[in-house]
Amino acid sequence: MTDDDTTIKAQQALADARFTTYWLDSLASVDDEAPLQQDIQCDLLVVGGGFCGLWAALQAREQNPERRVVLIEAKSVANGASGRPAAIMSTSVMHGIDNTERIFPDDVAELERLGRENMDGFRDTLERYHIDCDLEWGGEMKVSIGDEGLQTVEEEYQLYLKYGHEAVKLDREAVQAEIHSPIFHGGTWSKKRCGTVHPGKLVRGLKRAALECGVQICENTPLLTTRRTADGIEVATPRARITARKVLLATNAWAAGHPHISRRVAAIRDRIVVTAPLSDAQMAKIGWQHRQGIYDTRTQLNYMRLTADNRILFGGRLDYFYGNNTDPAIDKTPQPFIRLVKSFYRTFPQLVDEIRFDYAWSGPIGLTTRMAVHYQSYYDGDMVFAGGYSGFGVTASRFGARVGLAILDEQDIPETRMQFARTLPNYIPPEPFRWIGARITMYALDTLDEKGGWRKLWVAMVEKMGFPITL
Ligand SMILES: Cc1cc2nc3c(=O)[nH]c(=O)nc-3n(C[C@H](O)[C@H](O)[C@H](O)COP(=O)(O)OP(=O)(O)OC[C@H]3O[C@@H](n4cnc5c(N)ncnc54)[C@H](O)[C@@H]3O)c2cc1C
């Protein structure tokens, strides 16, 4: 089949797709909480209704039920990345064990321990509040595309062994026994405390739990400005003001709350397509009995998982739009998803002629040079931005929010003394250099593996700035 034929096939397969997130579209709609209408005061204001904001509000009330906690969300809860991820759950709180070793080599053992503790706390919380969100503990698996990625999966396997994970290394035959893709030549499968979750159900469950715990949630209430007053931090919203003793900004890729935040956070888009539910015969063609969350080793990597109704969710294809645009119109059309569908075809050629895509969407990733949560303090520490989870925030956000609250409350706990909580990721150049740099980088990444050449030099330069492109 020529490349043109594949493009036509991809267009046809996307013809009936809905350009919205499957996770929310497939749930019954719920009413938003009322927007803020009158001036109020509170002890803690949380801004942003994604995982980070919801975990922060919930944990703040659990820690101190006397505390008045308010959460405001510009649109509806789960409007951002939290309503749109692949939702592969990782034990890592720093974007994977390999990234942890890259950014905090002296703290890997402790961060891994904290990650395991976080997953136990995550699970306990879901049980305590009866949050049913299709949890599947199939593990996370990194697969080598061809032989080129075998070294990467070997290194990851060694890290897993070194830091006490229950992991297995898979040769070509073993990986094929797990999932039938001709391009997977090996893998590392971490089996404990990780897997997949339905993020729409999770976010809704956390919202309910936060409300039950006494958090006041105001949706359709964007933060407009902030300023210090004698009474605290004053946050203006369209109809009313909030005076808060402390403010936690959980605005991720929007970097809302202070103009300086985006100096270290770029709003990258990541894209996902979701197939129609697979028949039993189609499932037999791919195997995937253990239903792991899977990442591959390509430079422009793909990740994939199954949904509870046996759709394949397939993601990847980063992009950047001028001015940290968090919702580009182009992502509501088939065109930007064609390359992703072609990657799907290469991964599962046995399904090419019989698969259609019901959903395609993109979501904003708050990218930093560390690719992991960091904290920016404003107004003498009374307002803290917690975010930048990049592509690993579904469960890490519980940990990130907990430490963010501790920083805000000036608690002297071991976590707040660690390097990740005390230091910042690098600056990212402002526009127009950010846009120009991102466009060249995306282009270089698309063709790096096949063509090399100047792309390698460019990518090496971007890595020098702190971005871990070839992790
Ligand atoms: C396509 C994609 C795939 C991903 N896959 C995975 C995965 O498999 N595993 C994983 O662990 N992670 C994954 N992630 C990352 C994960 O989804 C995020 O790290 C996580 O959801 C971040 O949560 P958050 O609360 O920090 O941000 P968000 O969920 O983005 O929440 C920020 C909120 O702030 C609100 N807001 C913005 N400005 C204002 C304002 N002025 N006033 C009030 N509210 C405001 C926004 O509306 C938004 O709701 C993925 C992300 C994407 C986009």
Short mmCIF file of C-alpha atoms and ligand atoms in Angstrom, two decimals:
data_model
loop_
_atom_site.label_atom_id
_atom_site.label_comp_id
_atom_site.label_asym_id
_atom_site.label_seq_id
_atom_site.Cartn_x
_atom_site.Cartn_y
_atom_site.Cartn_z
CA MET A 1 0.00 0.00 0.00
CA THR A 2 1.43 3.43 -0.95
CA ASP A 3 1.64 6.29 1.54
CA ASP A 4 -1.21 8.03 -0.31
CA ASP A 5 -3.38 4.93 0.02
CA THR A 6 -2.67 4.84 3.75
CA THR A 7 -3.60 8.51 4.07
CA ILE A 8 -6.92 7.88 2.33
CA LYS A 9 -7.56 4.88 4.54
CA ALA A 10 -6.80 6.95 7.64
CA GLN A 11 -9.13 9.72 6.46
CA GLN A 12 -11.90 7.18 5.92
CA ALA A 13 -11.30 5.59 9.31
CA LEU A 14 -11.63 9.03 10.94
CA ALA A 15 -14.66 10.08 8.87
CA ASP A 16 -17.21 9.56 11.65
CA ALA A 17 -14.94 10.43 14.58
CA ARG A 18 -16.10 12.83 17.23
CA PHE A 19 -13.41 15.42 18.00
CA THR A 20 -13.95 15.40 21.71
CA THR A 21 -12.76 13.30 24.62
CA TYR A 22 -14.25 9.83 24.81
CA TRP A 23 -13.82 9.88 28.60
CA LEU A 24 -16.37 12.61 29.18
CA ASP A 25 -18.51 12.15 26.05
CA SER A 26 -19.36 8.58 27.01
CA LEU A 27 -20.52 9.54 30.53
CA ALA A 28 -23.96 10.92 31.38
CA SER A 29 -23.76 14.69 31.57
CA VAL A 30 -23.87 16.29 35.01
CA ASP A 31 -24.77 19.80 36.10
CA ASP A 32 -21.92 22.16 36.85
CA GLU A 33 -21.59 23.63 40.32
CA ALA A 34 -22.88 27.23 40.40
CA PRO A 35 -20.42 29.98 39.53
CA LEU A 36 -19.31 32.35 42.25
CA GLN A 37 -21.82 35.21 42.53
CA GLN A 38 -20.79 37.08 45.66
CA ASP A 39 -17.62 38.10 47.45
CA ILE A 40 -16.28 35.49 49.89
CA GLN A 41 -13.33 34.81 52.15
CA CYS A 42 -11.59 31.49 52.66
CA ASP A 43 -8.51 29.93 54.19
CA LEU A 44 -7.42 28.19 51.01
CA LEU A 45 -8.37 28.95 47.43
CA VAL A 46 -7.52 26.30 44.85
CA VAL A 47 -7.57 27.48 41.24
CA GLY A 48 -8.13 24.81 38.56
CA GLY A 49 -10.44 21.80 38.56
CA GLY A 50 -8.13 19.10 37.21
CA PHE A 51 -6.57 16.26 39.17
CA CYS A 52 -4.05 18.52 40.90
CA GLY A 53 -6.66 21.02 42.08
CA LEU A 54 -9.14 18.36 43.19
CA TRP A 55 -6.51 16.35 45.06
CA ALA A 56 -5.29 19.54 46.74
CA ALA A 57 -8.76 20.61 47.85
CA LEU A 58 -9.68 17.13 49.09
CA GLN A 59 -6.44 16.57 50.99
CA ALA A 60 -6.59 20.07 52.50
CA ARG A 61 -10.00 19.32 54.01
CA GLU A 62 -8.95 15.85 55.12
CA GLN A 63 -5.93 17.32 56.90
CA ASN A 64 -7.96 20.06 58.54
CA PRO A 65 -11.77 19.88 58.39
CA GLU A 66 -12.01 23.33 59.97
CA ARG A 67 -10.30 24.98 57.04
CA ARG A 68 -12.58 26.80 54.59
CA VAL A 69 -11.53 25.54 51.16
CA VAL A 70 -12.87 26.92 47.86
CA LEU A 71 -12.01 25.62 44.38
CA ILE A 72 -12.69 27.68 41.28
CA GLU A 73 -12.56 26.29 37.75
CA ALA A 74 -12.64 28.49 34.63
CA LYS A 75 -14.99 26.11 32.77
CA SER A 76 -16.13 22.68 34.01
CA VAL A 77 -14.08 20.32 36.13
CA ALA A 78 -11.90 18.13 33.83
CA ASN A 79 -11.80 20.82 31.14
CA GLY A 80 -8.03 20.45 30.86
CA ALA A 81 -5.60 17.55 30.59
CA SER A 82 -7.41 15.63 33.34
CA GLY A 83 -10.42 14.97 31.11
CA ARG A 84 -8.23 13.89 28.19
CA PRO A 85 -5.30 11.62 29.10
CA ALA A 86 -4.52 8.04 28.15
CA ALA A 87 -4.66 7.56 31.92
CA ILE A 88 -1.94 4.98 32.18
CA MET A 89 -1.12 4.95 35.88
CA SER A 90 2.52 4.97 36.86
CA THR A 91 4.15 4.54 40.24
CA SER A 92 6.55 7.32 39.32
CA VAL A 93 5.95 10.83 40.65
CA MET A 94 8.66 12.30 38.39
CA HIS A 95 7.58 11.21 34.91
CA GLY A 96 9.06 7.75 34.88
CA ILE A 97 11.98 6.11 36.60
CA ASP A 98 14.40 7.04 33.77
CA ASN A 99 13.39 10.71 33.98
CA THR A 100 13.78 10.60 37.78
CA GLU A 101 17.32 9.37 37.38
CA ARG A 102 17.97 12.13 34.83
CA ILE A 103 16.70 15.02 36.96
CA PHE A 104 17.32 13.93 40.55
CA PRO A 105 19.94 11.14 40.46
CA ASP A 106 20.61 11.42 44.21
CA ASP A 107 16.97 11.08 45.18
CA VAL A 108 15.75 8.22 42.99
CA ALA A 109 15.37 5.70 45.82
CA GLU A 110 13.37 8.10 47.98
CA LEU A 111 11.24 9.39 45.08
CA GLU A 112 10.45 5.83 44.06
CA ARG A 113 9.48 5.01 47.64
CA LEU A 114 7.27 8.11 47.74
CA GLY A 115 5.76 7.04 44.43
CA ARG A 116 4.81 3.64 45.80
CA GLU A 117 3.40 5.26 48.94
CA ASN A 118 1.44 7.65 46.72
CA MET A 119 -0.13 4.76 44.81
CA ASP A 120 -1.15 3.07 48.05
CA GLY A 121 -2.72 6.34 49.22
CA PHE A 122 -4.39 6.78 45.85
CA ARG A 123 -5.96 3.35 46.06
CA ASP A 124 -7.05 3.85 49.69
CA THR A 125 -8.71 7.15 48.85
CA LEU A 126 -10.68 5.64 45.99
CA GLU A 127 -11.87 2.86 48.26
CA ARG A 128 -12.72 5.26 51.09
CA TYR A 129 -14.93 7.42 48.86
CA HIS A 130 -16.26 4.50 46.78
CA ILE A 131 -14.91 5.98 43.56
CA ASP A 132 -15.55 3.44 40.82
CA CYS A 133 -13.30 4.35 37.90
CA ASP A 134 -12.53 1.14 35.97
CA LEU A 135 -9.18 0.58 37.70
CA GLU A 136 -7.16 -2.16 36.03
CA TRP A 137 -3.83 -3.14 37.60
CA GLY A 138 -2.27 -4.62 34.45
CA GLY A 139 1.00 -2.78 34.93
CA GLU A 140 2.96 -0.44 32.66
CA MET A 141 5.13 -1.72 29.85
CA LYS A 142 7.78 -0.03 27.73
CA VAL A 143 8.23 -1.72 24.34
CA SER A 144 11.17 -1.49 21.95
CA ILE A 145 10.31 -0.52 18.39
CA GLY A 146 12.59 -2.71 16.31
CA ASP A 147 15.98 -3.50 17.83
CA GLU A 148 16.91 0.18 18.25
CA GLY A 149 15.02 0.53 21.51
CA LEU A 150 16.32 -2.65 23.17
CA GLN A 151 19.06 -0.78 25.00
CA THR A 152 16.47 1.66 26.41
CA VAL A 153 14.22 -1.09 27.71
CA GLU A 154 17.23 -2.90 29.20
CA GLU A 155 18.26 0.28 31.04
CA GLU A 156 14.75 0.76 32.35
CA TYR A 157 14.63 -2.86 33.48
CA GLN A 158 17.90 -2.41 35.39
CA LEU A 159 16.50 0.70 37.08
CA TYR A 160 13.37 -1.17 38.07
CA LEU A 161 15.47 -3.95 39.60
CA LYS A 162 17.75 -1.50 41.39
CA TYR A 163 14.84 0.36 42.98
CA GLY A 164 12.79 -2.60 44.08
CA HIS A 165 10.05 -2.88 41.48
CA GLU A 166 8.48 -6.13 40.47
CA ALA A 167 9.43 -6.05 36.80
CA VAL A 168 10.12 -8.54 34.05
CA LYS A 169 12.14 -8.20 30.88
CA LEU A 170 10.53 -9.52 27.73
CA ASP A 171 12.39 -10.73 24.66
CA ARG A 172 10.80 -10.58 21.24
CA GLU A 173 8.88 -13.80 21.70
CA ALA A 174 7.69 -12.87 25.17
CA VAL A 175 6.52 -9.41 24.14
CA GLN A 176 4.68 -10.94 21.17
CA ALA A 177 2.96 -13.30 23.56
CA GLU A 178 1.68 -10.27 25.48
CA ILE A 179 0.68 -8.14 22.51
CA HIS A 180 0.81 -8.99 18.83
CA SER A 181 2.59 -6.18 17.05
CA PRO A 182 5.29 -6.98 14.50
CA ILE A 183 7.23 -3.85 15.41
CA PHE A 184 7.66 -4.68 19.12
CA HIS A 185 10.99 -6.45 19.60
CA GLY A 186 11.24 -6.48 23.39
CA GLY A 187 9.96 -4.80 26.51
CA THR A 188 10.04 -4.14 30.22
CA TRP A 189 6.88 -4.75 32.21
CA SER A 190 6.48 -3.24 35.67
CA LYS A 191 3.68 -5.19 37.27
CA LYS A 192 2.77 -3.73 40.63
CA ARG A 193 0.72 -0.65 41.63
CA CYS A 194 0.25 0.57 38.05
CA GLY A 195 -2.12 0.07 35.14
CA THR A 196 -5.01 2.08 33.75
CA VAL A 197 -7.99 4.07 34.99
CA HIS A 198 -11.02 5.88 33.50
CA PRO A 199 -9.99 9.51 34.07
CA GLY A 200 -13.49 10.90 33.51
CA LYS A 201 -14.92 8.72 36.25
CA LEU A 202 -11.93 9.46 38.47
CA VAL A 203 -12.25 13.22 38.13
CA ARG A 204 -15.98 13.09 38.75
CA GLY A 205 -15.42 10.86 41.79
CA LEU A 206 -12.83 13.23 43.21
CA LYS A 207 -15.18 16.14 42.68
CA ARG A 208 -17.94 14.33 44.58
CA ALA A 209 -15.52 13.39 47.37
CA ALA A 210 -14.30 17.00 47.65
CA LEU A 211 -17.89 18.27 47.85
CA GLU A 212 -18.75 15.65 50.48
CA CYS A 213 -15.74 16.80 52.49
CA GLY A 214 -17.03 20.35 52.47
CA VAL A 215 -15.06 21.97 49.64
CA GLN A 216 -17.00 24.73 47.91
CA ILE A 217 -16.57 24.25 44.15
CA CYS A 218 -17.46 27.06 41.72
CA GLU A 219 -17.36 26.11 38.04
CA ASN A 220 -17.42 28.64 35.18
CA THR A 221 -15.49 30.93 37.49
CA PRO A 222 -12.15 31.92 35.94
CA LEU A 223 -9.48 33.64 37.96
CA LEU A 224 -8.91 37.00 36.26
CA THR A 225 -6.33 38.77 38.42
CA THR A 226 -4.63 38.45 41.78
CA ARG A 227 -3.30 41.06 44.18
CA ARG A 228 -2.01 41.25 47.74
CA THR A 229 -4.28 43.13 50.19
CA ALA A 230 -4.11 43.62 53.96
CA ASP A 231 -6.49 40.67 54.38
CA GLY A 232 -4.72 38.17 52.15
CA ILE A 233 -4.63 37.45 48.41
CA GLU A 234 -7.53 38.94 46.51
CA VAL A 235 -8.61 36.99 43.44
CA ALA A 236 -10.95 38.66 40.98
CA THR A 237 -13.44 36.51 39.04
CA PRO A 238 -16.09 37.84 36.58
CA ARG A 239 -18.85 38.40 39.18
CA ALA A 240 -17.18 38.41 42.60
CA ARG A 241 -13.93 38.55 44.53
CA ILE A 242 -12.36 35.96 46.80
CA THR A 243 -10.04 36.94 49.62
CA ALA A 244 -7.93 33.95 50.57
CA ARG A 245 -5.24 33.46 53.17
CA LYS A 246 -3.46 31.05 50.82
CA VAL A 247 -3.85 30.25 47.11
CA LEU A 248 -2.79 27.08 45.31
CA LEU A 249 -2.64 27.53 41.55
CA ALA A 250 -3.33 24.22 39.79
CA THR A 251 -3.72 25.73 36.34
CA ASN A 252 -1.25 23.45 34.54
CA ALA A 253 -0.61 24.43 30.89
CA TRP A 254 -2.68 27.64 31.24
CA ALA A 255 -0.11 28.90 33.73
CA ALA A 256 -2.88 31.18 35.00
CA GLY A 257 -2.47 33.13 38.22
CA HIS A 258 0.76 34.99 37.58
CA PRO A 259 2.42 36.22 34.37
CA HIS A 260 5.79 34.71 35.33
CA ILE A 261 4.60 31.08 35.55
CA SER A 262 4.75 30.46 31.82
CA ARG A 263 8.45 31.37 31.77
CA ARG A 264 9.01 27.78 32.87
CA VAL A 265 5.89 26.06 31.51
CA ALA A 266 5.00 25.51 27.83
CA ALA A 267 1.55 24.37 26.68
CA ILE A 268 2.30 21.43 24.40
CA ARG A 269 -0.55 19.54 22.71
CA ASP A 270 -0.69 15.76 22.76
CA ARG A 271 -3.13 13.82 20.59
CA ILE A 272 -5.18 10.67 21.00
CA VAL A 273 -7.41 8.50 18.80
CA VAL A 274 -9.81 5.86 20.10
CA THR A 275 -11.18 2.98 18.03
CA ALA A 276 -14.67 1.54 18.08
CA PRO A 277 -14.95 -1.39 20.53
CA LEU A 278 -13.05 -4.40 19.25
CA SER A 279 -14.93 -7.64 18.61
CA ASP A 280 -13.72 -10.86 20.26
CA ALA A 281 -12.16 -11.85 16.93
CA GLN A 282 -10.28 -8.54 16.72
CA MET A 283 -9.13 -8.88 20.33
CA ALA A 284 -7.79 -12.33 19.49
CA LYS A 285 -5.71 -10.74 16.75
CA ILE A 286 -3.90 -8.47 19.20
CA GLY A 287 -3.71 -10.59 22.35
CA TRP A 288 -3.16 -8.05 25.17
CA GLN A 289 -4.61 -10.42 27.77
CA HIS A 290 -2.99 -8.53 30.66
CA ARG A 291 -4.24 -5.16 29.41
CA GLN A 292 -1.06 -3.23 30.31
CA GLY A 293 -0.61 0.48 29.71
CA ILE A 294 2.09 0.64 27.01
CA TYR A 295 4.67 3.22 25.87
CA ASP A 296 7.14 2.69 23.08
CA THR A 297 10.74 3.81 22.69
CA ARG A 298 10.39 6.02 19.59
CA THR A 299 11.56 9.63 19.70
CA GLN A 300 8.01 10.74 18.82
CA LEU A 301 6.67 8.06 21.09
CA ASN A 302 3.29 6.39 21.02
CA TYR A 303 1.37 5.06 23.99
CA MET A 304 -1.65 2.80 24.06
CA ARG A 305 -4.12 1.06 26.32
CA LEU A 306 -7.48 -0.69 26.25
CA THR A 307 -10.68 0.84 27.60
CA ALA A 308 -13.13 -1.19 29.68
CA ASP A 309 -15.24 -1.81 26.54
CA ASN A 310 -12.18 -2.94 24.57
CA ARG A 311 -11.46 0.07 22.45
CA ILE A 312 -7.81 0.77 21.71
CA LEU A 313 -6.73 4.22 22.84
CA PHE A 314 -3.63 5.23 20.89
CA GLY A 315 -1.75 8.46 21.57
CA GLY A 316 1.26 10.56 20.66
CA ARG A 317 2.05 13.31 18.13
CA LEU A 318 3.04 16.37 20.11
CA ASP A 319 2.49 19.86 18.74
CA TYR A 320 2.82 23.46 19.89
CA PHE A 321 0.72 26.48 18.96
CA TYR A 322 1.79 30.08 19.17
CA GLY A 323 1.36 31.83 22.51
CA ASN A 324 0.82 28.70 24.63
CA ASN A 325 -2.58 28.19 22.90
CA THR A 326 -4.34 25.53 24.98
CA ASP A 327 -7.24 24.81 22.58
CA PRO A 328 -6.33 25.15 18.88
CA ALA A 329 -9.24 24.93 16.40
CA ILE A 330 -7.22 22.68 14.06
CA ASP A 331 -7.53 19.81 16.55
CA LYS A 332 -11.28 19.62 15.83
CA THR A 333 -10.57 18.29 12.31
CA PRO A 334 -9.20 14.94 11.01
CA GLN A 335 -6.02 16.37 9.45
CA PRO A 336 -3.73 16.54 12.53
CA PHE A 337 -4.68 12.97 13.50
CA ILE A 338 -3.73 11.32 10.20
CA ARG A 339 -0.10 10.66 11.17
CA LEU A 340 -1.21 9.18 14.48
CA VAL A 341 -3.56 6.80 12.67
CA LYS A 342 -0.70 5.81 10.35
CA SER A 343 1.40 4.95 13.42
CA PHE A 344 -1.52 2.87 14.65
CA TYR A 345 -1.54 1.01 11.32
CA ARG A 346 2.18 0.28 11.59
CA THR A 347 1.67 -0.98 15.12
CA PHE A 348 -1.37 -3.14 14.41
CA PRO A 349 -1.32 -3.94 10.66
CA GLN A 350 -3.69 -6.85 11.28
CA LEU A 351 -6.47 -4.35 12.05
CA VAL A 352 -5.94 -1.87 9.19
CA ASP A 353 -8.85 -2.97 7.05
CA GLU A 354 -11.37 -3.37 9.79
CA ILE A 355 -10.96 -0.55 12.26
CA ARG A 356 -12.66 2.81 12.52
CA PHE A 357 -11.99 5.58 15.00
CA ASP A 358 -14.87 6.87 17.09
CA TYR A 359 -12.93 9.63 18.84
CA ALA A 360 -9.97 11.90 18.24
CA TRP A 361 -8.91 14.73 20.53
CA SER A 362 -5.96 16.60 21.89
CA GLY A 363 -5.12 17.95 25.30
CA PRO A 364 -2.74 20.49 26.83
CA ILE A 365 0.37 19.26 28.57
CA GLY A 366 2.15 21.60 30.96
CA LEU A 367 5.71 20.87 29.82
CA THR A 368 8.80 21.89 31.75
CA THR A 369 12.44 21.02 31.22
CA ARG A 370 12.13 18.55 34.08
CA MET A 371 8.83 17.08 32.84
CA ALA A 372 7.68 16.76 36.44
CA VAL A 373 5.86 18.75 39.10
CA HIS A 374 7.53 21.89 40.39
CA TYR A 375 6.47 24.77 42.62
CA GLN A 376 6.60 28.50 41.96
CA SER A 377 5.99 30.78 44.96
CA TYR A 378 4.49 34.28 44.79
CA TYR A 379 3.37 36.88 47.37
CA ASP A 380 5.97 35.75 49.93
CA GLY A 381 4.89 32.16 49.58
CA ASP A 382 1.16 32.74 50.14
CA MET A 383 0.42 31.76 46.54
CA VAL A 384 2.04 28.67 45.03
CA PHE A 385 1.78 27.26 41.52
CA ALA A 386 1.97 23.44 41.55
CA GLY A 387 2.17 21.85 38.14
CA GLY A 388 4.09 20.88 35.05
CA TYR A 389 3.45 17.14 35.31
CA SER A 390 3.90 16.93 31.54
CA GLY A 391 2.66 13.52 30.38
CA PHE A 392 2.58 11.75 33.78
CA GLY A 393 0.10 13.49 36.07
CA VAL A 394 -2.90 11.24 36.58
CA THR A 395 -1.62 9.75 39.83
CA ALA A 396 1.50 11.90 40.39
CA SER A 397 -0.85 14.87 40.88
CA ARG A 398 -2.00 13.43 44.20
CA PHE A 399 1.60 13.55 45.42
CA GLY A 400 2.25 16.92 43.75
CA ALA A 401 -0.80 18.45 45.40
CA ARG A 402 0.12 17.07 48.83
CA VAL A 403 3.62 18.57 48.67
CA GLY A 404 2.22 21.82 47.24
CA LEU A 405 -0.05 22.17 50.27
CA ALA A 406 2.88 21.50 52.60
CA ILE A 407 4.94 24.22 50.88
CA LEU A 408 2.02 26.63 51.13
CA ASP A 409 1.56 25.81 54.83
CA GLU A 410 5.33 26.00 55.45
CA GLN A 411 5.32 22.48 56.89
CA ASP A 412 8.77 21.12 57.58
CA ILE A 413 8.38 17.61 56.21
CA PRO A 414 11.08 15.55 54.45
CA GLU A 415 9.49 16.11 51.04
CA THR A 416 9.67 19.91 51.24
CA ARG A 417 13.39 19.65 51.96
CA MET A 418 14.07 17.62 48.82
CA GLN A 419 15.56 19.12 45.70
CA PHE A 420 12.42 18.74 43.58
CA ALA A 421 10.50 20.96 46.02
CA ARG A 422 13.20 23.59 46.50
CA THR A 423 14.50 24.16 42.97
CA LEU A 424 12.99 25.18 39.66
CA PRO A 425 13.13 23.85 36.09
CA ASN A 426 14.92 25.96 33.50
CA TYR A 427 13.49 28.95 31.72
CA ILE A 428 11.91 28.31 28.32
CA PRO A 429 12.48 31.09 25.75
CA PRO A 430 9.55 33.51 25.24
CA GLU A 431 7.65 34.02 21.97
CA PRO A 432 8.41 34.16 19.11
CA PHE A 433 11.50 32.02 19.89
CA ARG A 434 9.38 29.46 21.76
CA TRP A 435 7.15 28.90 18.75
CA ILE A 436 10.01 28.84 16.23
CA GLY A 437 12.03 26.46 18.41
CA ALA A 438 9.05 24.19 18.99
CA ARG A 439 8.19 24.01 15.26
CA ILE A 440 11.75 23.06 14.29
CA THR A 441 11.93 20.54 17.13
CA MET A 442 8.62 18.88 16.17
CA TYR A 443 9.77 18.65 12.56
CA ALA A 444 13.15 17.23 13.60
CA LEU A 445 11.50 14.66 15.86
CA ASP A 446 9.14 13.49 13.12
CA THR A 447 12.03 12.46 10.91
CA LEU A 448 14.90 11.98 13.37
CA ASP A 449 14.74 8.20 13.56
CA GLU A 450 14.78 7.73 9.76
CA LYS A 451 16.90 10.66 8.56
CA GLY A 452 19.22 11.84 11.34
CA GLY A 453 21.59 14.53 9.95
CA TRP A 454 21.05 18.12 11.20
CA ARG A 455 18.14 16.88 13.26
CA LYS A 456 20.53 15.15 15.67
CA LEU A 457 22.48 18.38 16.21
CA TRP A 458 19.29 20.35 16.77
CA VAL A 459 17.90 17.80 19.20
CA ALA A 460 21.22 17.73 21.07
CA MET A 461 21.00 21.52 21.43
CA VAL A 462 17.43 21.34 22.72
CA GLU A 463 18.54 18.68 25.19
CA LYS A 464 21.25 21.04 26.41
CA MET A 465 18.46 23.45 27.36
CA GLY A 466 17.19 20.72 29.64
CA PHE A 467 14.49 18.97 27.57
CA PRO A 468 14.82 15.17 27.74
CA ILE A 469 13.93 14.49 24.12
CA THR A 470 15.58 11.14 23.67
CA LEU A 471 14.64 9.60 26.98
C1 LIG B 1 -3.27 13.66 25.57
C2 LIG B 1 -2.74 13.47 26.97
C3 LIG B 1 -2.37 12.20 27.41
C4 LIG B 1 -1.93 12.01 28.71
N1 LIG B 1 -1.68 10.74 29.15
C5 LIG B 1 -1.33 10.53 30.45
C6 LIG B 1 -1.16 9.22 30.95
O1 LIG B 1 -1.35 8.23 30.25
N2 LIG B 1 -0.78 9.08 32.24
C7 LIG B 1 -0.58 10.15 33.06
O2 LIG B 1 -0.24 9.97 34.24
N3 LIG B 1 -0.75 11.41 32.61
C8 LIG B 1 -1.13 11.63 31.33
N4 LIG B 1 -1.32 12.89 30.87
C9 LIG B 1 -1.01 14.02 31.77
C10 LIG B 1 -2.11 14.28 32.78
O3 LIG B 1 -3.36 14.27 32.14
C11 LIG B 1 -1.87 15.64 33.42
O4 LIG B 1 -0.56 15.68 33.94
C12 LIG B 1 -2.82 15.94 34.56
O5 LIG B 1 -4.15 15.74 34.15
C13 LIG B 1 -2.59 17.37 34.99
O6 LIG B 1 -3.58 17.74 35.92
P1 LIG B 1 -3.67 19.25 36.36
O7 LIG B 1 -4.78 19.32 37.35
O8 LIG B 1 -2.35 19.75 36.75
O9 LIG B 1 -4.07 20.04 35.03
P2 LIG B 1 -5.43 20.17 34.19
O10 LIG B 1 -6.23 18.94 34.22
O11 LIG B 1 -5.06 20.69 32.85
O12 LIG B 1 -6.25 21.26 34.98
C14 LIG B 1 -5.99 22.64 34.93
C15 LIG B 1 -7.33 23.33 35.08
O13 LIG B 1 -7.13 24.72 35.30
C16 LIG B 1 -8.23 25.39 34.72
N5 LIG B 1 -7.88 26.79 34.55
C17 LIG B 1 -7.00 27.32 33.66
N6 LIG B 1 -6.97 28.66 33.79
C18 LIG B 1 -7.82 28.98 34.80
C19 LIG B 1 -8.24 30.21 35.38
N7 LIG B 1 -7.78 31.39 34.96
N8 LIG B 1 -9.15 30.16 36.39
C20 LIG B 1 -9.65 28.98 36.84
N9 LIG B 1 -9.29 27.78 36.29
C21 LIG B 1 -8.39 27.79 35.29
C22 LIG B 1 -8.41 24.65 33.39
O14 LIG B 1 -9.70 24.89 32.84
C23 LIG B 1 -8.19 23.21 33.81
O15 LIG B 1 -9.40 22.55 34.12
C24 LIG B 1 -1.79 13.12 29.59
C25 LIG B 1 -2.15 14.39 29.14
C26 LIG B 1 -2.63 14.57 27.85
C27 LIG B 1 -3.04 15.94 27.42
#
